[in-house]
């Protein structure tokens, strides 16, 4: 707990971090407000989306079975894993069978939650992120700070210096 409290105090006293997060939040709020303003009836759309989500959760098993059947029929392969370790092992096994040493990793909270990125690095797989924010924190060697804004804690200047250092792009 001391470590958490220390990190909180440190983050709260970091002015640069506070400014970066504030700018990111303000930009996100402005974009959301703009999109909401373009919808004829945002509240009705929100309620409809909620109903669809609830109905989908009620029949999730059926929907998952249907997805698996359709995906397999289209030539895909569906894999099941019991836990985080099994997910990472399964993915690494697929990569080894293909002798893959490099790949593209898409933004996914599941991948983050099971530690797939770290498992790929530990196995020597060069997995480049497809999402810019995720790519930025990957280059920085940091975890994402937010689900939709993984590099929220970094300023443009931080990112410019990071790109200059890691990608040899002039700052």
CSV table of C-alpha atoms in Angstrom, one decimal:
chain,number,residue,atom,x,y,z
A,1,UNK,CA,0.0,0.0,0.0
A,2,UNK,CA,2.9,2.3,0.6
A,3,UNK,CA,4.0,2.0,-3.0
A,4,UNK,CA,0.5,2.9,-4.2
A,5,UNK,CA,0.3,5.9,-1.9
A,6,UNK,CA,3.8,7.0,-3.0
A,7,UNK,CA,2.8,6.7,-6.7
A,8,UNK,CA,-0.4,8.7,-6.1
A,9,UNK,CA,1.4,11.5,-4.3
A,10,UNK,CA,4.1,11.6,-7.0
A,11,UNK,CA,1.4,11.7,-9.8
A,12,UNK,CA,-0.5,14.4,-8.1
A,13,UNK,CA,2.5,16.6,-7.7
A,14,UNK,CA,3.6,16.1,-11.4
A,15,UNK,CA,2.4,19.3,-13.1
A,16,UNK,CA,3.3,18.1,-16.6
A,17,UNK,CA,1.3,14.9,-16.0
A,18,UNK,CA,-1.7,16.9,-14.8
A,19,UNK,CA,-1.6,19.2,-17.8
A,20,UNK,CA,-1.4,16.3,-20.2
A,21,UNK,CA,-4.3,14.5,-18.6
A,22,UNK,CA,-6.4,17.7,-18.4
A,23,UNK,CA,-5.7,18.5,-22.1
A,24,UNK,CA,-6.6,15.0,-23.1
A,25,UNK,CA,-9.8,15.0,-21.1
A,26,UNK,CA,-10.9,18.4,-22.4
A,27,UNK,CA,-10.2,17.2,-26.0
A,28,UNK,CA,-12.2,14.0,-25.5
A,29,UNK,CA,-15.1,15.8,-23.9
A,30,UNK,CA,-15.3,18.3,-26.8
A,31,UNK,CA,-15.2,15.5,-29.4
A,32,UNK,CA,-17.9,13.6,-27.5
A,33,UNK,CA,-20.1,16.7,-27.2
A,34,UNK,CA,-19.7,17.3,-30.9
A,35,UNK,CA,-20.8,13.8,-31.9
A,36,UNK,CA,-23.7,13.8,-29.4
A,37,UNK,CA,-24.9,17.1,-30.8
A,38,UNK,CA,-25.0,15.6,-34.3
A,39,UNK,CA,-27.4,12.9,-33.3
A,40,UNK,CA,-31.1,13.7,-33.7
A,41,UNK,CA,-32.1,12.1,-30.3
A,42,UNK,CA,-29.0,11.0,-28.4
A,43,UNK,CA,-31.0,9.9,-25.3
A,44,UNK,CA,-33.2,7.5,-27.4
A,45,UNK,CA,-30.1,6.1,-29.1
A,46,UNK,CA,-28.4,5.6,-25.8
A,47,UNK,CA,-31.4,3.8,-24.4
A,48,UNK,CA,-31.7,1.6,-27.5
A,49,UNK,CA,-28.0,0.7,-27.2
A,50,UNK,CA,-28.5,-0.2,-23.6
A,51,UNK,CA,-31.5,-2.5,-24.4
A,52,UNK,CA,-29.5,-4.2,-27.2
A,53,UNK,CA,-26.6,-4.8,-24.8
A,54,UNK,CA,-28.9,-6.2,-22.1
A,55,UNK,CA,-30.7,-8.5,-24.6
A,56,UNK,CA,-27.3,-9.7,-25.9
A,57,UNK,CA,-26.0,-10.5,-22.5
A,58,UNK,CA,-29.2,-12.5,-21.7
A,59,UNK,CA,-28.5,-14.8,-24.7
A,60,UNK,CA,-24.7,-14.5,-24.7
A,61,UNK,CA,-24.2,-18.3,-24.9
A,62,UNK,CA,-26.4,-18.6,-28.0
A,63,UNK,CA,-24.7,-15.6,-29.6
A,64,UNK,CA,-21.2,-17.0,-28.9
A,65,UNK,CA,-22.2,-20.4,-30.3
A,66,UNK,CA,-23.6,-18.8,-33.4
A,67,UNK,CA,-20.5,-16.7,-33.9
A,68,UNK,CA,-18.2,-19.7,-33.5
A,69,UNK,CA,-20.2,-21.7,-36.0
A,70,UNK,CA,-20.3,-18.9,-38.6
A,71,UNK,CA,-16.6,-18.0,-38.0
A,72,UNK,CA,-15.5,-21.7,-38.4
A,73,UNK,CA,-17.8,-22.1,-41.5
A,74,UNK,CA,-16.0,-19.0,-43.0
A,75,UNK,CA,-12.6,-20.7,-42.5
A,76,UNK,CA,-11.6,-19.3,-39.2
A,77,UNK,CA,-10.4,-21.2,-36.1
A,78,UNK,CA,-11.9,-20.6,-32.7
A,79,UNK,CA,-9.7,-21.3,-29.6
A,80,UNK,CA,-10.9,-21.5,-26.0
A,81,UNK,CA,-8.7,-20.8,-22.9
A,82,UNK,CA,-9.4,-21.2,-19.2
A,83,UNK,CA,-7.2,-18.4,-17.9
A,84,UNK,CA,-4.6,-15.7,-18.7
A,85,UNK,CA,-1.7,-18.2,-18.8
A,86,UNK,CA,-3.6,-20.4,-21.1
A,87,UNK,CA,-4.4,-17.5,-23.5
A,88,UNK,CA,-0.7,-16.6,-23.7
A,89,UNK,CA,0.4,-20.2,-24.2
A,90,UNK,CA,-2.2,-20.7,-26.9
A,91,UNK,CA,-1.2,-17.6,-28.8
A,92,UNK,CA,2.5,-18.5,-28.5
A,93,UNK,CA,1.9,-22.0,-29.7
A,94,UNK,CA,0.1,-20.7,-32.8
A,95,UNK,CA,3.0,-18.4,-33.5
A,96,UNK,CA,5.6,-21.1,-33.0
A,97,UNK,CA,3.7,-23.4,-35.4
A,98,UNK,CA,3.9,-20.7,-38.0
A,99,UNK,CA,7.5,-19.8,-37.1
A,100,UNK,CA,6.3,-16.2,-36.6
A,101,UNK,CA,8.8,-13.8,-35.1
A,102,UNK,CA,6.9,-10.6,-35.9
A,103,UNK,CA,3.2,-9.6,-36.0
A,104,UNK,CA,0.7,-6.9,-35.6
A,105,UNK,CA,-1.2,-6.7,-32.3
A,106,UNK,CA,-4.6,-5.0,-32.2
A,107,UNK,CA,-5.8,-2.9,-29.3
A,108,UNK,CA,-7.7,-5.2,-26.9
A,109,UNK,CA,-8.5,-5.0,-23.2
A,110,UNK,CA,-8.4,-8.8,-23.0
A,111,UNK,CA,-4.9,-8.9,-24.4
A,112,UNK,CA,-3.9,-6.2,-21.8
A,113,UNK,CA,-5.7,-8.0,-18.9
A,114,UNK,CA,-4.0,-11.4,-19.7
A,115,UNK,CA,-0.6,-9.9,-20.2
A,116,UNK,CA,-0.3,-11.0,-23.8
A,117,UNK,CA,2.1,-8.2,-24.8
A,118,UNK,CA,4.6,-9.1,-22.1
A,119,UNK,CA,4.3,-12.8,-23.0
A,120,UNK,CA,5.1,-12.0,-26.6
A,121,UNK,CA,8.1,-9.9,-25.7
A,122,UNK,CA,9.4,-12.6,-23.3
A,123,UNK,CA,9.1,-15.1,-26.1
A,124,UNK,CA,11.0,-12.9,-28.5
A,125,UNK,CA,8.1,-12.0,-30.7
A,126,UNK,CA,8.1,-8.5,-32.2
A,127,UNK,CA,4.5,-7.6,-31.9
A,128,UNK,CA,3.8,-4.0,-33.1
A,129,UNK,CA,0.7,-2.3,-31.9
A,130,UNK,CA,-1.8,-1.2,-34.6
A,131,UNK,CA,-3.4,1.5,-32.4
A,132,UNK,CA,-1.4,4.7,-32.3
A,133,UNK,CA,-1.9,5.3,-28.6
A,134,UNK,CA,-1.0,1.7,-27.8
A,135,UNK,CA,2.0,2.0,-30.1
A,136,UNK,CA,3.1,5.1,-28.2
A,137,UNK,CA,3.0,3.4,-24.8
A,138,UNK,CA,4.6,0.3,-26.2
A,139,UNK,CA,7.5,2.4,-27.4
A,140,UNK,CA,7.7,4.1,-24.0
A,141,UNK,CA,7.6,0.7,-22.3
A,142,UNK,CA,4.6,1.8,-20.2
A,143,UNK,CA,1.1,0.3,-19.6
A,144,UNK,CA,-1.8,2.1,-21.1
A,145,UNK,CA,-3.3,4.8,-18.8
A,146,UNK,CA,-6.9,4.6,-20.2
A,147,UNK,CA,-9.0,2.2,-22.2
A,148,UNK,CA,-9.7,4.6,-25.0
A,149,UNK,CA,-6.8,7.0,-24.6
A,150,UNK,CA,-3.8,4.8,-23.7
A,151,UNK,CA,-1.3,7.7,-24.0
A,152,UNK,CA,-3.4,10.2,-22.1
A,153,UNK,CA,-0.7,10.9,-19.6
A,154,UNK,CA,1.8,11.9,-22.3
A,155,UNK,CA,2.0,15.4,-23.8
A,156,UNK,CA,2.7,16.1,-27.5
A,157,UNK,CA,6.2,17.1,-26.5
A,158,UNK,CA,6.7,13.8,-24.6
A,159,UNK,CA,5.6,11.9,-27.7
A,160,UNK,CA,7.7,14.0,-30.0
A,161,UNK,CA,10.8,13.3,-27.9
A,162,UNK,CA,9.9,9.6,-27.7
A,163,UNK,CA,9.5,9.3,-31.5
A,164,UNK,CA,12.9,11.1,-32.0
A,165,UNK,CA,14.6,8.8,-29.5
A,166,UNK,CA,13.0,5.5,-30.5
A,167,UNK,CA,12.2,5.9,-34.2
A,168,UNK,CA,14.9,8.4,-35.2
A,169,UNK,CA,12.3,10.9,-36.4
A,170,UNK,CA,13.4,14.5,-36.1
A,171,UNK,CA,11.7,16.4,-33.2
